[in-house]
Coordinates of C-alpha atoms in Angstrom, one line a residue:
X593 CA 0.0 0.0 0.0
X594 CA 1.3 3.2 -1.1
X595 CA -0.9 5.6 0.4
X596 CA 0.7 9.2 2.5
X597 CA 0.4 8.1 6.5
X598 CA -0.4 12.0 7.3
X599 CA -3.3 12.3 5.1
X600 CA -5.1 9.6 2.8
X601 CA -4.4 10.5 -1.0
X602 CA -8.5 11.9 -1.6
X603 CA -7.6 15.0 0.3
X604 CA -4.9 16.0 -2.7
X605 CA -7.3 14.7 -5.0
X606 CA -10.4 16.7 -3.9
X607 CA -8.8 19.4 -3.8
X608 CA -7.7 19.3 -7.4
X609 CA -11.1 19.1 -8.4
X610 CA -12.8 21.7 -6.8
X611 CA -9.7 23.9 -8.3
X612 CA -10.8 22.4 -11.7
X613 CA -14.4 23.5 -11.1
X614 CA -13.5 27.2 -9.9
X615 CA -11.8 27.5 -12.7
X616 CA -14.5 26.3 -15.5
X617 CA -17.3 28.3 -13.6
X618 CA -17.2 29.7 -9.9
X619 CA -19.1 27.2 -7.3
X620 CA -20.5 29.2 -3.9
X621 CA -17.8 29.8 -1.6
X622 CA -16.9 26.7 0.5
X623 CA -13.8 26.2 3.0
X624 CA -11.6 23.2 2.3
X625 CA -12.7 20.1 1.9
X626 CA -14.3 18.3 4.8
X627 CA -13.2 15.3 6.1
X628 CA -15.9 12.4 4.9
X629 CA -18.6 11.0 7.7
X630 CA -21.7 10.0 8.5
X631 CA -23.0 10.5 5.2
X632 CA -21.5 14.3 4.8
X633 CA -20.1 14.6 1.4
X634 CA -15.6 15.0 0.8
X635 CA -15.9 17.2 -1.8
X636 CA -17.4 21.2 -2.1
X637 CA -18.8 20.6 -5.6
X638 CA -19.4 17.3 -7.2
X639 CA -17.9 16.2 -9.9
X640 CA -18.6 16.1 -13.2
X641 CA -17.1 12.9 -14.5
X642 CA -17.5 12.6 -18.3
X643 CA -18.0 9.0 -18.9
X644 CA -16.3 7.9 -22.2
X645 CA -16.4 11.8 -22.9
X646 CA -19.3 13.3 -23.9
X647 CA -20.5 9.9 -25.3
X648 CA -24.3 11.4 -26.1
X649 CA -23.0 13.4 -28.5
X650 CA -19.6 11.9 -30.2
X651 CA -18.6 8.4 -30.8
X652 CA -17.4 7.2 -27.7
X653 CA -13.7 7.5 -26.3
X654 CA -12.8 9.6 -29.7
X655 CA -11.2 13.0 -28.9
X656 CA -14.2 14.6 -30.4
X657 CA -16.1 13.2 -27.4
X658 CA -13.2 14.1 -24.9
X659 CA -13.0 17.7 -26.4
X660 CA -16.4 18.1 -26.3
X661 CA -16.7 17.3 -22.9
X662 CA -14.4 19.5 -21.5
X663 CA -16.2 22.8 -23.3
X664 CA -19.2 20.9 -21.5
X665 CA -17.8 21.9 -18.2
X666 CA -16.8 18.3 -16.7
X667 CA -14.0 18.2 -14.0
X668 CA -12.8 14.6 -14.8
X669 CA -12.9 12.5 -18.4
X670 CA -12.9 9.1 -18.3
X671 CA -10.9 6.6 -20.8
X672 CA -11.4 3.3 -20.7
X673 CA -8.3 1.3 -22.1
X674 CA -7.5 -1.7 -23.8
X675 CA -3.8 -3.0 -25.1
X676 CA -2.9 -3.9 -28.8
X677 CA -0.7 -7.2 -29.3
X678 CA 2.8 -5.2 -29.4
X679 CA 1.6 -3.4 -25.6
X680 CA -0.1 -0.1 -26.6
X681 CA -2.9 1.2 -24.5
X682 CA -5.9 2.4 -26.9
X683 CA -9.5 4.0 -25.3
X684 CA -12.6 1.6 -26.2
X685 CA -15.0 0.6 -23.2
X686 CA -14.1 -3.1 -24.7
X687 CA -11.6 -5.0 -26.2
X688 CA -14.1 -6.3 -28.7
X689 CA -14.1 -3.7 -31.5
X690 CA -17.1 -4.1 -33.9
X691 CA -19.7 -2.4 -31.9
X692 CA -17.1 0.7 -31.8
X693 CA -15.5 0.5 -35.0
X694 CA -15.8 -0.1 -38.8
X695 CA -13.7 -3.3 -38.4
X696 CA -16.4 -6.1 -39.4
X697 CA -16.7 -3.5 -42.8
X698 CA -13.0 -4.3 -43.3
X699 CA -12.2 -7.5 -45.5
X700 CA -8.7 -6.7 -44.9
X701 CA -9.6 -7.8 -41.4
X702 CA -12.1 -10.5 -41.9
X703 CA -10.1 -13.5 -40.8
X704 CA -9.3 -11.6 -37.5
X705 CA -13.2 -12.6 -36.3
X706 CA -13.0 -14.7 -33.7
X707 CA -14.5 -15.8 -30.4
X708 CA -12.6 -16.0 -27.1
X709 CA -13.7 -16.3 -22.9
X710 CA -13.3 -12.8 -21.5
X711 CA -14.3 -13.0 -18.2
X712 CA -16.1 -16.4 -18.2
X713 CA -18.6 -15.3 -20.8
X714 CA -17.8 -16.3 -24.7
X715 CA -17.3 -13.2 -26.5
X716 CA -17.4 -13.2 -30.7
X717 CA -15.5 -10.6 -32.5
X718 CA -12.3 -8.2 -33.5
X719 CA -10.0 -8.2 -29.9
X720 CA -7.7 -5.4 -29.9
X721 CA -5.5 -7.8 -28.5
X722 CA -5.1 -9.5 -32.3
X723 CA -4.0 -6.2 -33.9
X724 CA -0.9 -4.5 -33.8
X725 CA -1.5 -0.6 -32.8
X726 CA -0.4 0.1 -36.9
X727 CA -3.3 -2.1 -38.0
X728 CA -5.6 -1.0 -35.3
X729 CA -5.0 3.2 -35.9
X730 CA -6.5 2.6 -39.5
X731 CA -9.9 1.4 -38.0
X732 CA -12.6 4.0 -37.6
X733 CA -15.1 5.0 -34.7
X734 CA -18.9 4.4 -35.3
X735 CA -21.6 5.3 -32.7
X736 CA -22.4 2.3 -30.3
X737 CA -25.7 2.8 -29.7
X738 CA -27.2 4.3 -33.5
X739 CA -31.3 3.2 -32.2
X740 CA -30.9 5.4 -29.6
X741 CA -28.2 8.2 -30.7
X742 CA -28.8 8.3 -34.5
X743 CA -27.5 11.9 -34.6
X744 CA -24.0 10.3 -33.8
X745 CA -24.2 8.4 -36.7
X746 CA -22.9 11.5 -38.9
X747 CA -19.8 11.5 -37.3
X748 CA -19.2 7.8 -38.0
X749 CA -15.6 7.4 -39.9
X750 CA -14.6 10.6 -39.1
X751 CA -12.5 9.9 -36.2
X752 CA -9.2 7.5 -35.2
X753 CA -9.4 5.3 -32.2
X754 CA -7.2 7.1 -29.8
X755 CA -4.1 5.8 -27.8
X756 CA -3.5 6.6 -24.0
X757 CA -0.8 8.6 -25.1
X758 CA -2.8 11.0 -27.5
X759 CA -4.9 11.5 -24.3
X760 CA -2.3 12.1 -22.2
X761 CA -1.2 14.9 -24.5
X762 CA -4.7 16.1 -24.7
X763 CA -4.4 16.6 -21.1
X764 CA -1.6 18.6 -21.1
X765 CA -2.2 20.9 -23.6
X766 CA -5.7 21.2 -21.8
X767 CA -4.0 22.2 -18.8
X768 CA -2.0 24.9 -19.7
X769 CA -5.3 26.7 -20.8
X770 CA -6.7 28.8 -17.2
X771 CA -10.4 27.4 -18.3
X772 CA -9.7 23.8 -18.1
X773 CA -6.1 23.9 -15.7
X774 CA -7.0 21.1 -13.1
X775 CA -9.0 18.9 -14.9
X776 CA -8.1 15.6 -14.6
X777 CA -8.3 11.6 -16.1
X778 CA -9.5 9.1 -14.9
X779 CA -8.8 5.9 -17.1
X780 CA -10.6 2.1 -16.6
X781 CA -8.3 -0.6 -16.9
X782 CA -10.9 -3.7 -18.5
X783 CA -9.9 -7.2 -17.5
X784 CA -6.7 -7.4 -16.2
X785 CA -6.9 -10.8 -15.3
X786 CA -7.8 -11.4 -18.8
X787 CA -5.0 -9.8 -20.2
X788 CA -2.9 -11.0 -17.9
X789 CA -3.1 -14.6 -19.0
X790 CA -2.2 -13.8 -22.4
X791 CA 0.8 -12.1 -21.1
X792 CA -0.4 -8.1 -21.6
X793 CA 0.3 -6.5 -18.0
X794 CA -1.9 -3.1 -18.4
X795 CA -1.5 -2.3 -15.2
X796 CA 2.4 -2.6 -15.5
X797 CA 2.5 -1.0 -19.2
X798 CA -0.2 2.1 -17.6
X799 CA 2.2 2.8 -15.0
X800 CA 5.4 2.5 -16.8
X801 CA 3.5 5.5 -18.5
X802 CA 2.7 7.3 -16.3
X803 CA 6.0 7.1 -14.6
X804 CA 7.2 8.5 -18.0
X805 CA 4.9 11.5 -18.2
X806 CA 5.7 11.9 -14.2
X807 CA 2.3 11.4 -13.1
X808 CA 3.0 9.0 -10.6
X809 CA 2.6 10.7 -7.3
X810 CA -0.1 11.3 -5.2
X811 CA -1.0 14.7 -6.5
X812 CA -1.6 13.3 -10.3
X813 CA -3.9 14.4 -12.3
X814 CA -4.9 10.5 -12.9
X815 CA -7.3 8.3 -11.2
X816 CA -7.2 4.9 -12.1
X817 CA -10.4 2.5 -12.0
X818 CA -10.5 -1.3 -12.0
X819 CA -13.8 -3.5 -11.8
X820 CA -11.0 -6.0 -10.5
X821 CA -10.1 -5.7 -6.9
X822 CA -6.5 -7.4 -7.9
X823 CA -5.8 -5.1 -10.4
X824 CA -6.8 -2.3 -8.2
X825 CA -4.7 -3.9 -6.4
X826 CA -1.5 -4.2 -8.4
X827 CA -2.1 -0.6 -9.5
X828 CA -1.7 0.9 -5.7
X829 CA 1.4 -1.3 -5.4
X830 CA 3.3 0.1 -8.7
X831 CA 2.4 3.9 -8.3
X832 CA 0.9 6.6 -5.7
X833 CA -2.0 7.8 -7.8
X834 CA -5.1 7.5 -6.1
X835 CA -7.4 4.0 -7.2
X836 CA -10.9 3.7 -7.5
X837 CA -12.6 0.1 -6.7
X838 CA -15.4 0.1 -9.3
X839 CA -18.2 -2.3 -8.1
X840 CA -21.2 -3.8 -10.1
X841 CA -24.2 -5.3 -8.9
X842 CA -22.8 -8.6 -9.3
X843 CA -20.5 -7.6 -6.5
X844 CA -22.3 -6.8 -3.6
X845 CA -19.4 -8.6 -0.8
X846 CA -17.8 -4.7 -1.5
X847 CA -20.2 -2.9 -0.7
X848 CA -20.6 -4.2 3.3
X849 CA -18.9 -2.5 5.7
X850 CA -16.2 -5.5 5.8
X851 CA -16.3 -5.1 2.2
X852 CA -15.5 -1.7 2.1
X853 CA -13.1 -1.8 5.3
X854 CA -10.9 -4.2 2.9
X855 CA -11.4 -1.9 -0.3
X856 CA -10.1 1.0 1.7
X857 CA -6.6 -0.9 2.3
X858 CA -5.8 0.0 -1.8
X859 CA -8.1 2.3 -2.9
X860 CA -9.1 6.3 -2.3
X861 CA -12.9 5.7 -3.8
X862 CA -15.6 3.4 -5.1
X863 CA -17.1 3.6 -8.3
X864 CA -20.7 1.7 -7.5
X865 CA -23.5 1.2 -10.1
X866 CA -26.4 3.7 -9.5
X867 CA -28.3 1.3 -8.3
X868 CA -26.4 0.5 -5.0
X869 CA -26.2 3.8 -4.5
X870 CA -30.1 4.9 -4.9
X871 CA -32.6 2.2 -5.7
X872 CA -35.2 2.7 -7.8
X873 CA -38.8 1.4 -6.3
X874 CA -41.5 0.0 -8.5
X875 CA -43.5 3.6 -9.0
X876 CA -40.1 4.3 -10.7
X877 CA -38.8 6.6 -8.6
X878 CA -36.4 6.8 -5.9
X879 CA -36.2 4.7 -3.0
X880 CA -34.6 5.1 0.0
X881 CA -30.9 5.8 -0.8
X882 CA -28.6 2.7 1.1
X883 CA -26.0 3.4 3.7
X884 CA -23.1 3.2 1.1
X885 CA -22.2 6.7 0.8
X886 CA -21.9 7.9 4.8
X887 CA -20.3 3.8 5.2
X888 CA -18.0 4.9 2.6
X889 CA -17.2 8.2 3.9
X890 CA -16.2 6.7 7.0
X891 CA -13.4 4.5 5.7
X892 CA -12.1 8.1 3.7
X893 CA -13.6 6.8 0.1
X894 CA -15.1 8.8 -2.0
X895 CA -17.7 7.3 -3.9
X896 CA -18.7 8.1 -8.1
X897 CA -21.3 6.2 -9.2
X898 CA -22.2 5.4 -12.9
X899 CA -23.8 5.9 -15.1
X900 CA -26.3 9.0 -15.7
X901 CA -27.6 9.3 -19.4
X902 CA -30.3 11.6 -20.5
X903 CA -32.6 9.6 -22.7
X904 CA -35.8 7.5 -21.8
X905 CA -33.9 4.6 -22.6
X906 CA -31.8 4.9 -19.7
X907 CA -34.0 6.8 -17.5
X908 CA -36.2 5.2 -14.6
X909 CA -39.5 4.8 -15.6
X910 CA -40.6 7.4 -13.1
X911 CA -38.6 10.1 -14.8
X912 CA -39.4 9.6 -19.0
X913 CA -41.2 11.4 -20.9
X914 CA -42.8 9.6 -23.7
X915 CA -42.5 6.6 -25.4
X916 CA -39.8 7.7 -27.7
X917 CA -36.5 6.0 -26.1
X918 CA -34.2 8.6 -27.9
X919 CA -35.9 11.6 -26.4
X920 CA -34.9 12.9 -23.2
X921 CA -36.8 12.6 -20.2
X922 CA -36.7 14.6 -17.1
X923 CA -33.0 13.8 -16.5
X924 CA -32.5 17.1 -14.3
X925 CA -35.0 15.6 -12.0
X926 CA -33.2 12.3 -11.6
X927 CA -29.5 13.8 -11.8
X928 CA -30.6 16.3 -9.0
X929 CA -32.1 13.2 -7.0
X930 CA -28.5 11.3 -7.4
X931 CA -26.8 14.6 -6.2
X932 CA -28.9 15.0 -3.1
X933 CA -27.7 11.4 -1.6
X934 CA -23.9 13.3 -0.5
X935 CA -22.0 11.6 -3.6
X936 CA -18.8 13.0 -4.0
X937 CA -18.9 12.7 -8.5
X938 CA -21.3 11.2 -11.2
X939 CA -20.4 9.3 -14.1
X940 CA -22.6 10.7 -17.1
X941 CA -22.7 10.6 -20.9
X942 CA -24.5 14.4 -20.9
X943 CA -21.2 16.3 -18.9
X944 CA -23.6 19.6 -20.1
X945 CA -26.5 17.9 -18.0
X946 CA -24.7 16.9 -15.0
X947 CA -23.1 20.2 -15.2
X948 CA -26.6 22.2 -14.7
X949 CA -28.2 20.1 -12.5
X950 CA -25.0 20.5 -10.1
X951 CA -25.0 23.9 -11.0
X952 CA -28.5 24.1 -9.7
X953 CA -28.0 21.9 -7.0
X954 CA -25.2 23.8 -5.1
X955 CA -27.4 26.9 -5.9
X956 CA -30.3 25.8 -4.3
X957 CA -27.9 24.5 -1.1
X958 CA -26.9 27.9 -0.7

C-alpha cells in the first residue's frame, strides 16, 4: 500500500477538483474540503465525470467526445483502455471492436473474427489484442448505440481510435489553458486478469506511462479505475496515484462494511453502479438511498457512481417522458435526486447535463 500516513491521497485529490471546477465556472464559496462522515459529502462541488467523454454526442472515447466534454464543463474525463498485441494502451470501453469500430466493414480484417472467454462469458468478434497498434490506428469510430443516438451516426468514420498517449497529450495541452487547468483523467483498466493470461500486463505497461509522463505521485492528475479488486490492487502497489474500486451489482461482498473496510486498504474511492447507491422502487422513482455513501465516507472513500444518461432509454420509468427511447426525459430531476444522496462525483454521458443540474444543486444548497 502506497498511500501518505499523514493524510489519505482523496484529500490532494479533492482538492484538485474543486480547483478544476473554480476554474471552469465559480461554485459558492466553501472552506476546504471536509473530512468524509456520517454521510456528509468530501468534496465542495461534485464532480462532473465525463464517462467515455461526452458519449451522447460523439462516438465514444474519440477526442471529439473528450474535447467536447471539456467545453461541457466536466472536471474529470474518463478513458477506458484496452492494449494492442505489441503493448499499446488504446480507449474503447471493450476489447471487442465491432460495436465501436468499422472493423467487421474491413475484408482486410475478416479472418481476425473470432471468439474468445473474457471473463467467463464467450465473447465473438475483433479483440484489440489481435492487432498491432499500426493495423488497429486505421480502423474507424462508429456510434455504439445508432437506435438510440442516431444523430451520432454523422460522425461515423470521421475519427481514429485514440491511444493513451494521444490522451495524455490532450491533457496537457488542456491544462495549460486557465479554463480547463486542473481537470483531470480518470482511465478504466478492463480485464486485467484477462490480459494478464495472455501475457499483456496493463496495469504494469499504464504505470510504466505514467512514470514517463511523471504522473505517478499522489498529486496526479490520474485516477485509475478497475472492476477487478487485484488489479486495483496491483495498481496501488506500482504507483501513488489514487485507485478507484469500481463495483457492479454482481459484486455486492464490496459494498458491506467489511467489504468496504478491505477496499479501503488499496483504494481512495468506489465507483458503485447507480443502483447500489439509490434504488429505484416499483413507482419508478427513488427509493430510499442505502448506507453506502456515509459507510464509505467513514473509511475516507469517495464514492462516483455510474452511469447517468439523458434519454428515456436509460431513464427510470418514473422520470421519462414519452415513449420515444431517444428523447430525453426529465433527466435534471433524476441527476438532482442522485446529487442529493452526499455523492462525491457522477459518471454521465450528458457532462452539459450533470453540469446544470449540479449547477443548480449547489445553488439551491446555498
Amino acid at each position: 500500500m502506497r498511500r501518505s500516513a499523514t493524510a489519505p491521497k482523496w484529500i490532494a485529490l479533492t482538492t484538485g477538483l474543486i480547483s478544476a471546477a473554480a476554474l471552469i465556472a465559480p461554485a459558492p464559496a466553501a472552506a476546504e474540503p471536509v473530512r468524509p462522515g456520517d454521510g456528509e459529502r468530501a468534496t465542495d462541488a461534485p464532480w462532473v465525470i465525463a464517462h467515455r467523454g461526452a458519449s451522447a454526442y460523439r462516438p465514444e472515447h474519440t477526442m471529439a467526445a473528450y474535447r467536447l466534454a471539456l467545453r461541457q464543463g466536466a472536471d474529470v474525463i474518463e478513458p477506458d483502455l484496452v492494449p494492442t498485441s505489441d503493448g499499446h494502451l488504446v480507449a474503447r470501453h471493450e476489447n471487442e471492436l465491432s460495436g465501436t469500430t468499422d472493423v467487421a466493414e474491413r475484408p482486410e480484417f475478416a479472418d481476425r473474427k473470432t471468439t474468445k472467454v473474457i471473463d467467463g462469458k464467450e465473447v465473438t468478434g475483433w479483440f484489440s489484442e489481435d492487432f498491432t497498434l499500426k493495423e488497429l490506428r486505421t480502423l474507424r469510430a462508429v456510434e455504439r448505440i445508432p437506435d438510440i443516438r442516431p444523430r451520432n451516426t454523422r460522425y461515423d468514420g470521421k475519427y481514429k481510435v485514440p491511444t493513451w498517449e494521444e490522451v495524455v497529450s490532450f491533457w496537457k495541452k488542456a491544462d495549460r489553458h486557465p479554463k480547463y487547468a486542473g481537470v483531470k483523467l480518470i482511465p478504466e483498466l478492463k480485464h486485467g486478469a484477462y490480459f494478464d493470461s495472455i501475457g499483456l500486463d496493463t496495469e504494469r505497461i499504464l504505470a510504466e506511462s505514467l512514470a514517463e509522463h511523471g504522473l505517478d505521485g499522489e498529486d496526479s492528475p490520474v485516477i485509475v479505475q478497475s472492476f477487478e479488486p487485484d488489479s486495483a490492487r496491483e495498481v496501488d502497489s506500482l504507483v501513488d496515484v489514487p485507485v478507484v474500486q469500481l463495483i457492479s451489482p454482481s459484486q455486492p461482498e464490496l459494498t458491506t462494511p467489511e467489504g468496504l473496510d478491505g477496499v479501503a486498504e488499496y483504494a481512495d474511492a468506489i465507483g458503485p453502479d447507480m443502483r447500489l447507491v439509490l434504488p429505484i422502487g416499483e413507482d419508478g422513482l427513488p427509493a430510499e438511498p442505502t448506507p453506502l455513501v456515509g459507510d464509505a465516507h467513514d473509511r475516507d472513500l469517495l464514492v462516483t457512481p455510474y452511469t447517468l444518461r439523458s434519454e428515456n432509454a436509460f431513464l427510470p420509468e418514473g422520470y421519462r417522458k414519452g415513449d420515444d427511447p431517444s428523447a430525453y426525459g426529465d433527466h435534471l430531476s433524476y441527476y438532482t435526486d442522485v446529487l442529493e444522496t452526499g455523492v462525491d462525483g457522477v459518471f454521465s454521458d450528458s457532462p452539459d447535463h450533470l453540469r446544470e443540474a449540479r449547477d443548480r444543486y449547489l445553488e439551491n444548497q446555498g
